[in-house]
Tab-separated table of C-alpha atoms in Angstrom:
chain	number	residue	atom	x	y	z
A	1	MET	CA	-190.714	140.057	174.731
A	2	ASP	CA	-190.625	138.648	171.298
A	3	SER	CA	-186.875	138.572	170.759
A	4	PHE	CA	-186.855	139.607	166.838
A	5	LEU	CA	-188.726	143.038	167.328
A	6	PRO	CA	-185.733	145.469	166.338
A	7	SER	CA	-183.854	147.427	168.872
A	8	PRO	CA	-183.470	151.540	169.354
A	9	ASP	CA	-180.723	153.619	169.389
A	10	CYS	CA	-177.501	153.474	171.841
A	11	ASP	CA	-179.490	156.651	173.973
A	12	THR	CA	-181.712	154.594	175.053
A	13	ILE	CA	-180.213	150.952	175.844
A	14	SER	CA	-179.139	150.986	179.479
A	15	LYS	CA	-182.638	150.839	181.926
A	16	THR	CA	-182.568	150.704	185.632
A	17	ASP	CA	-184.960	147.768	187.460
A	18	ASN	CA	-187.518	150.297	187.218
A	19	GLY	CA	-187.073	151.206	184.153
A	20	GLN	CA	-185.509	153.998	183.342
A	21	ILE	CA	-182.319	155.232	181.201
A	22	ASP	CA	-179.374	154.949	183.506
A	23	SER	CA	-177.653	157.621	182.057
A	24	HIS	CA	-174.364	157.301	184.301
A	25	LEU	CA	-173.101	154.414	182.296
A	26	ILE	CA	-174.368	156.433	178.760
A	27	GLN	CA	-172.234	159.503	179.775
A	28	LYS	CA	-169.766	156.815	180.945
A	29	THR	CA	-168.928	156.147	177.842
A	30	ASN	CA	-169.652	158.871	176.069
A	31	GLU	CA	-166.535	160.114	178.071
A	32	GLY	CA	-164.064	157.345	176.882
A	33	TYR	CA	-165.334	158.232	173.703
A	34	ARG	CA	-164.511	161.322	173.200
A	35	GLU	CA	-161.594	161.022	175.161
A	36	ILE	CA	-160.086	158.603	173.330
A	37	LEU	CA	-161.583	159.829	169.503
A	38	PRO	CA	-158.767	162.761	168.985
A	39	ASN	CA	-155.791	160.553	168.940
A	40	LEU	CA	-156.973	157.242	166.941
A	41	PRO	CA	-155.467	157.032	163.946
A	42	ARG	CA	-157.483	157.934	160.665
A	43	GLY	CA	-158.607	155.882	157.597
A	44	LYS	CA	-160.705	156.983	154.418
A	45	GLY	CA	-164.148	156.010	155.066
A	46	TRP	CA	-165.994	153.692	152.288
A	47	MET	CA	-169.270	154.603	153.949
A	48	THR	CA	-168.626	157.624	155.994
A	49	GLU	CA	-165.656	160.398	155.711
A	50	HIS	CA	-163.150	158.151	157.800
A	51	LEU	CA	-162.837	155.768	159.802
A	52	VAL	CA	-160.751	155.643	163.104
A	53	GLN	CA	-158.781	152.625	164.325
A	54	TYR	CA	-158.652	151.438	167.445
A	55	GLN	CA	-156.835	148.241	169.630
A	56	GLY	CA	-155.948	147.742	165.940
A	57	VAL	CA	-159.240	147.635	163.971
A	58	TRP	CA	-160.804	150.054	161.634
A	59	LEU	CA	-164.179	151.313	162.829
A	60	THR	CA	-166.740	154.040	161.994
A	61	PRO	CA	-165.842	156.846	164.722
A	62	ASN	CA	-169.267	157.258	166.033
A	63	PHE	CA	-171.710	153.965	165.707
A	64	ALA	CA	-169.140	151.233	165.554
A	65	LEU	CA	-166.783	152.416	167.944
A	66	LYS	CA	-168.965	153.294	170.670
A	67	GLY	CA	-170.831	150.440	170.133
A	68	LEU	CA	-168.073	148.745	170.652
A	69	MET	CA	-167.050	150.597	173.763
A	70	TRP	CA	-170.264	150.011	175.311
A	71	VAL	CA	-170.345	146.406	174.952
A	72	GLN	CA	-166.678	145.671	176.282
A	73	ASP	CA	-168.244	147.785	179.377
A	74	HIS	CA	-171.475	146.890	179.639
A	75	PHE	CA	-172.725	143.608	178.134
A	76	LYS	CA	-173.597	140.908	179.934
A	77	PRO	CA	-173.681	137.650	178.346
A	78	ARG	CA	-175.404	134.282	179.622
A	79	SER	CA	-173.966	130.698	179.139
A	80	THR	CA	-177.107	130.219	176.820
A	81	ASP	CA	-176.476	133.275	174.255
A	82	ILE	CA	-175.626	132.917	170.805
A	83	CYS	CA	-173.953	134.806	169.159
A	84	LEU	CA	-173.482	135.293	164.537
A	85	ALA	CA	-170.539	136.829	164.354
A	86	THR	CA	-169.688	138.085	160.564
A	87	PHE	CA	-167.372	140.307	158.619
A	88	PRO	CA	-169.789	142.745	156.635
A	89	LYS	CA	-170.966	141.074	153.473
A	90	THR	CA	-170.614	137.510	154.008
A	91	GLY	CA	-173.697	136.238	154.546
A	92	THR	CA	-174.924	137.592	157.154
A	93	THR	CA	-178.463	138.265	156.524
A	94	TRP	CA	-178.739	134.435	155.104
A	95	LEU	CA	-177.221	133.264	159.113
A	96	LYS	CA	-179.478	135.163	160.276
A	97	ALA	CA	-182.304	134.227	158.651
A	98	LEU	CA	-181.646	130.499	159.184
A	99	THR	CA	-180.432	130.354	163.020
A	100	PHE	CA	-183.556	132.191	163.340
A	101	ALA	CA	-185.560	129.832	161.802
A	102	THR	CA	-183.612	126.910	162.822
A	103	VAL	CA	-184.144	127.949	166.442
A	104	ASN	CA	-187.812	128.799	165.793
A	105	ARG	CA	-189.045	125.987	164.035
A	106	THR	CA	-191.226	124.796	166.728
A	107	ARG	CA	-192.549	128.207	167.878
A	108	TYR	CA	-193.807	129.201	164.150
A	109	GLY	CA	-195.470	128.272	161.122
A	110	PHE	CA	-193.822	128.616	157.490
A	111	THR	CA	-197.068	130.303	156.449
A	112	ASP	CA	-197.169	133.066	158.684
A	113	HIS	CA	-193.764	133.180	159.846
A	114	PRO	CA	-191.926	136.277	160.975
A	115	LEU	CA	-189.318	136.388	158.488
A	116	LEU	CA	-192.189	137.007	156.424
A	117	THR	CA	-193.042	140.221	157.721
A	118	THR	CA	-189.378	141.093	158.918
A	119	VAL	CA	-186.002	141.685	157.664
A	120	PRO	CA	-183.395	138.876	158.902
A	121	HIS	CA	-181.243	141.656	160.839
A	122	GLY	CA	-184.170	142.513	162.599
A	123	CYS	CA	-184.868	139.329	163.840
A	124	LEU	CA	-181.162	139.379	165.780
A	125	PRO	CA	-180.296	142.639	166.780
A	126	PHE	CA	-176.321	144.197	167.002
A	127	LEU	CA	-174.883	144.658	170.360
A	128	GLU	CA	-172.859	147.370	168.571
A	129	ALA	CA	-175.861	148.859	166.965
A	130	CYS	CA	-176.418	149.605	171.023
A	131	PRO	CA	-179.330	147.510	171.826
A	132	LYS	CA	-182.108	148.484	174.640
A	133	ASP	CA	-181.566	146.637	177.679
A	134	LEU	CA	-181.701	143.013	176.643
A	135	ASP	CA	-182.291	140.996	180.095
A	136	GLY	CA	-185.802	141.264	179.007
A	137	PHE	CA	-185.546	139.015	176.518
A	138	PRO	CA	-185.819	135.352	176.945
A	139	SER	CA	-183.024	132.322	176.750
A	140	PRO	CA	-181.671	132.202	174.324
A	141	ARG	CA	-181.185	135.004	173.211
A	142	LEU	CA	-179.791	135.481	169.407
A	143	LEU	CA	-177.245	138.412	168.985
A	144	SER	CA	-174.950	139.473	165.985
A	145	THR	CA	-172.087	140.926	166.226
A	146	HIS	CA	-169.180	142.352	163.021
A	147	ILE	CA	-166.706	142.826	166.363
A	148	PRO	CA	-163.724	140.753	165.871
A	149	TYR	CA	-163.026	137.679	168.240
A	150	THR	CA	-160.282	139.661	169.724
A	151	LEU	CA	-161.858	142.562	170.672
A	152	LEU	CA	-164.776	140.786	172.479
A	153	PRO	CA	-164.710	140.714	176.561
A	154	ASN	CA	-163.672	137.957	178.367
A	155	SER	CA	-166.744	137.791	179.691
A	156	MET	CA	-168.046	136.217	175.886
A	157	THR	CA	-164.810	135.066	175.074
A	158	VAL	CA	-162.640	133.716	177.623
A	159	ASN	CA	-164.873	132.715	180.251
A	160	GLN	CA	-166.915	131.235	177.058
A	161	SER	CA	-170.455	132.531	178.537
A	162	CYS	CA	-171.605	132.550	174.940
A	163	ARG	CA	-171.788	130.481	172.045
A	164	PHE	CA	-170.757	131.974	168.371
A	165	VAL	CA	-171.148	131.247	164.955
A	166	TYR	CA	-168.906	132.580	162.419
A	167	ILE	CA	-168.986	132.589	158.815
A	168	CYS	CA	-165.962	133.267	155.977
A	169	ARG	CA	-165.889	133.908	152.045
A	170	ASP	CA	-163.728	134.595	150.001
A	171	PRO	CA	-162.002	137.810	150.539
A	172	LYS	CA	-162.471	139.068	146.177
A	173	ASP	CA	-166.336	138.511	146.790
A	174	VAL	CA	-166.319	140.370	150.417
A	175	LEU	CA	-164.399	142.915	148.689
A	176	VAL	CA	-166.723	143.728	145.583
A	177	SER	CA	-170.365	142.814	147.144
A	178	LYS	CA	-168.668	145.685	150.797
A	179	TRP	CA	-167.796	148.484	148.319
A	180	LEU	CA	-170.864	148.302	146.112
A	181	PHE	CA	-173.111	147.691	149.362
A	182	MET	CA	-171.066	151.067	150.807
A	183	ASN	CA	-171.253	153.216	148.052
A	184	LYS	CA	-175.111	152.862	148.336
A	185	LEU	CA	-175.081	154.227	151.718
A	186	ARG	CA	-172.374	156.709	151.296
A	187	PRO	CA	-173.993	160.106	151.630
A	188	LYS	CA	-174.392	161.925	148.555
A	189	GLU	CA	-171.857	165.052	149.576
A	190	LEU	CA	-169.083	162.055	149.557
A	191	ALA	CA	-167.859	161.099	146.069
A	192	PRO	CA	-168.525	157.073	145.509
A	193	ILE	CA	-165.474	155.588	146.281
A	194	SER	CA	-164.078	153.665	142.944
A	195	LEU	CA	-163.570	150.104	142.736
A	196	GLU	CA	-159.727	150.068	142.948
A	197	GLU	CA	-159.888	153.073	145.674
A	198	ALA	CA	-161.749	149.881	147.470
A	199	PHE	CA	-158.900	147.394	146.654
A	200	GLU	CA	-156.248	148.971	147.734
A	201	LEU	CA	-157.929	150.379	150.981
A	202	PHE	CA	-159.345	146.832	151.714
A	203	CYS	CA	-155.947	145.193	150.842
A	204	GLN	CA	-154.346	147.568	153.271
A	205	GLY	CA	-156.652	146.363	155.904
A	206	ILE	CA	-158.930	149.761	156.236
A	207	SER	CA	-162.459	148.356	156.249
A	208	HIS	CA	-164.980	148.652	158.240
A	209	TYR	CA	-164.369	146.108	161.343
A	210	GLY	CA	-160.935	144.910	159.135
A	211	PRO	CA	-158.125	144.152	158.552
A	212	TYR	CA	-160.623	140.957	156.935
A	213	TRP	CA	-158.278	138.452	157.268
A	214	ASP	CA	-157.425	139.254	161.033
A	215	HIS	CA	-161.001	139.001	161.302
A	216	VAL	CA	-161.444	135.745	160.124
A	217	LEU	CA	-158.071	134.147	161.624
A	218	GLY	CA	-159.798	135.579	165.087
A	219	TYR	CA	-162.668	132.903	165.366
A	220	TRP	CA	-160.734	130.595	163.220
A	221	LYS	CA	-158.401	129.678	165.220
A	222	ALA	CA	-161.147	129.949	168.301
A	223	SER	CA	-162.941	127.482	166.610
A	224	LEU	CA	-160.392	125.322	166.727
A	225	GLU	CA	-159.342	125.293	170.365
A	226	THR	CA	-162.481	125.317	171.536
A	227	PRO	CA	-164.950	123.864	168.941
A	228	GLU	CA	-168.334	123.054	171.263
A	229	LYS	CA	-168.451	127.159	171.303
A	230	VAL	CA	-167.179	127.999	168.001
A	231	LEU	CA	-168.824	127.007	164.433
A	232	PHE	CA	-166.625	127.976	161.815
A	233	LEU	CA	-168.918	128.034	158.614
A	234	LYS	CA	-167.720	129.068	155.148
A	235	TYR	CA	-170.495	130.526	153.219
A	236	GLU	CA	-168.916	128.739	149.640
A	237	GLU	CA	-170.276	125.020	151.716
A	238	LEU	CA	-173.370	126.975	152.717
A	239	LYS	CA	-174.233	127.512	148.625
A	240	GLU	CA	-173.203	124.507	147.792
A	241	GLU	CA	-174.941	121.822	150.506
A	242	PRO	CA	-177.327	124.103	152.427
A	243	SER	CA	-179.445	121.570	154.171
A	244	VAL	CA	-176.422	119.720	155.681
A	245	VAL	CA	-175.022	122.875	156.977
A	246	VAL	CA	-178.450	123.394	158.521
A	247	LYS	CA	-178.619	120.160	160.616
A	248	ARG	CA	-175.066	120.751	161.411
A	249	LEU	CA	-176.255	124.483	162.356
A	250	GLY	CA	-178.874	122.743	164.503
A	251	GLU	CA	-176.888	120.400	166.203
A	252	PHE	CA	-174.367	123.338	167.172
A	253	LEU	CA	-177.329	125.400	168.590
A	254	GLY	CA	-178.074	122.448	170.608
A	255	HIS	CA	-181.656	121.916	168.660
A	256	PRO	CA	-180.520	119.201	166.297
A	257	PHE	CA	-183.663	117.833	163.624
A	258	SER	CA	-185.231	114.688	164.675
A	259	LEU	CA	-185.148	111.499	162.367
A	260	GLU	CA	-188.816	112.970	161.833
A	261	GLU	CA	-188.178	116.702	161.115
A	262	VAL	CA	-186.131	115.259	158.463
A	263	SER	CA	-188.111	112.759	157.246
A	264	LYS	CA	-191.328	115.363	156.765
A	265	GLY	CA	-188.558	117.910	154.747
A	266	VAL	CA	-188.208	120.039	158.142
A	267	VAL	CA	-185.183	120.671	157.005
A	268	GLU	CA	-185.829	122.115	153.435
A	269	GLU	CA	-188.798	124.005	154.487
A	270	ILE	CA	-186.231	126.539	156.523
A	271	VAL	CA	-183.707	126.063	153.510
A	272	LYS	CA	-186.680	127.330	151.360
A	273	LEU	CA	-187.718	130.198	153.478
A	274	CYS	CA	-184.428	131.764	153.908
A	275	SER	CA	-182.886	131.601	150.796
A	276	PHE	CA	-182.433	134.354	148.240
A	277	GLU	CA	-185.400	133.927	146.134
A	278	ASN	CA	-187.901	134.220	148.466
A	279	LEU	CA	-186.479	136.499	150.950
A	280	SER	CA	-185.826	139.031	148.348
A	281	ASN	CA	-188.896	138.675	146.475
A	282	LEU	CA	-190.704	139.166	150.096
A	283	GLU	CA	-192.215	143.242	150.242
A	284	VAL	CA	-190.636	143.751	153.394
A	285	ASN	CA	-187.571	143.917	151.863
A	286	LYS	CA	-188.302	145.326	148.480
A	287	SER	CA	-190.060	149.236	150.646
A	288	SER	CA	-189.173	148.689	154.065
A	289	VAL	CA	-185.912	149.912	155.913
A	290	LEU	CA	-183.347	148.983	158.787
A	291	LYS	CA	-182.807	151.711	161.848
A	292	LEU	CA	-179.833	151.019	162.541
A	293	SER	CA	-178.840	154.593	164.686
A	294	THR	CA	-180.563	158.087	164.279
A	295	GLN	CA	-177.532	158.405	161.106
A	296	ILE	CA	-177.786	154.930	159.851
A	297	ILE	CA	-180.795	153.269	158.142
A	298	ILE	CA	-180.595	151.068	155.276
A	299	ASP	CA	-183.276	150.301	152.785
A	300	ASN	CA	-183.870	146.795	152.949
A	301	ARG	CA	-183.585	145.977	149.522
A	302	HIS	CA	-179.747	146.883	149.784
A	303	PHE	CA	-179.066	144.040	151.559
A	304	PHE	CA	-179.984	141.752	148.754
A	305	ARG	CA	-177.495	141.699	145.175
A	306	LYS	CA	-177.028	138.220	143.703
A	307	GLY	CA	-175.881	135.814	146.981
A	308	LYS	CA	-173.569	134.437	144.076
A	309	VAL	CA	-169.851	132.674	144.672
A	310	GLY	CA	-167.178	133.917	142.811
A	311	ASP	CA	-168.892	137.166	141.417
A	312	GLY	CA	-166.088	139.365	142.857
A	313	LYS	CA	-163.874	138.191	139.916
A	314	SER	CA	-166.900	139.701	137.271
A	315	TYR	CA	-164.856	142.817	138.595
A	316	LEU	CA	-161.895	142.353	139.296
A	317	THR	CA	-158.801	143.007	137.339
A	318	ASP	CA	-156.352	139.876	136.865
A	319	GLU	CA	-153.733	141.770	139.265
A	320	MET	CA	-155.899	142.674	141.774
A	321	ILE	CA	-157.420	139.020	141.855
A	322	LYS	CA	-153.663	138.101	141.584
A	323	ARG	CA	-152.815	140.507	144.372
A	324	ILE	CA	-155.385	139.794	146.815
A	325	ASN	CA	-154.655	135.874	146.677
A	326	GLU	CA	-150.982	136.458	147.238
A	327	ILE	CA	-152.438	138.854	150.627
A	328	THR	CA	-154.096	135.555	151.362
A	329	SER	CA	-152.040	132.867	150.799
A	330	GLU	CA	-149.389	135.320	153.032
A	331	LYS	CA	-151.986	135.834	155.871
A	332	LEU	CA	-153.272	132.403	156.228
A	333	LEU	CA	-149.873	130.652	155.963
A	334	GLY	CA	-149.437	128.135	158.511
A	335	SER	CA	-153.208	128.272	160.192
A	336	GLY	CA	-154.548	125.463	158.407
A	337	LEU	CA	-157.801	127.702	156.534
A	338	VAL	CA	-158.434	127.473	153.069
A	339	PHE	CA	-160.905	130.249	151.546
A	340	GLY	CA	-164.015	128.375	149.342
A	341	SER	CA	-165.449	125.021	149.833
C-alpha cells in the first residue's frame, strides 16, 4: 500500500485481521467522547462555533477531540515511525513535503514525483484525522499530528517508540496565518471572526491545540531530554537556509545525504520541488481539495498563502505586537528557547 494515499474518515479506521471494521473499538471511543463532552469547558471557536478544553488543550469538539481520544486509546506505534508534529500554521505543509521528498528520494524521480499531483497533506496522514488501520503501511511510516507532546500516549513518548520532527514559528506570524486560514473554513452561517477577537483568544490560549506556547514548550523540552528522538526546527531557520536544514533533517531521519548526492545537487532539487513557489503553482494545489472528514473539506489552495517571515507585523498593531512579545517572554522564561532564527 502506498503510504501517500489519503485517509478516510474516522468511522472506517479500525479493521480486524479479516478486513472487517472493528465496530467495538469505534463504539468504545464514541461512548467515551459522548460521556465527557457535556462537562468540558467551552471557548469561542475560530473555524467552528466553539472549542472544548480537554486535558488543558483546546480542540474542536468532534474532529480533533474524538481523533485524540482514538490515538490515546488505540494507536499502536512502531519503533520506525516518523511523526511530524506541528501547531497549525507553523509550516506544516512545507515540512511534510520536505520530509516526504527526503525519505523517498530514491523511490521517486523529480519529474514524476507524487508531490506534483498530491497535496503534501495527502502524503502524510494526520493521526487525529482517524486514518484507516495503519498496519498495512510499510515502514518507516510517515505520519503527522497537531497533538501536543504531553497528550500523546506513553507508547509514543515515554517508551520512545517513534521519532518526532517539530517545527515552531514566531507566534505573531502564527496568529495572523491561523486567523486568515480559519476564516476561510468558517461556515457561512457563522459571522467571520475579527482580528481583534482572534488576537484576544490567541493570547488567552484559546485556539486549536493551544495554548501555543505550551504546545511549543512540550516538544522543546522533549528535544532537550531526548535529542535523538525529537528534532526541533524553526520556520525562520528553514526559510533562511533550507538546504542546511534539509541535510539536518535527512541525518535525523536515518536518510543522510551522501557526498555524491550533495555534489549532484539532490538537496537543492528537493528544496526546489518543495518550495512555496513550485507547490503553490501546481494544478493540484490550485483546484483540488483535501477531505479530512465528512465535515472538513479544504481547498488545497488555502494551504498556500505567502509563506513569508514577519508578515504578521503587517496586520497587528504596535500594542498587539508588544503584548504578544511580553507573553512570549514570560512563557519562555528560563527555557532557553527564543523564537526566530
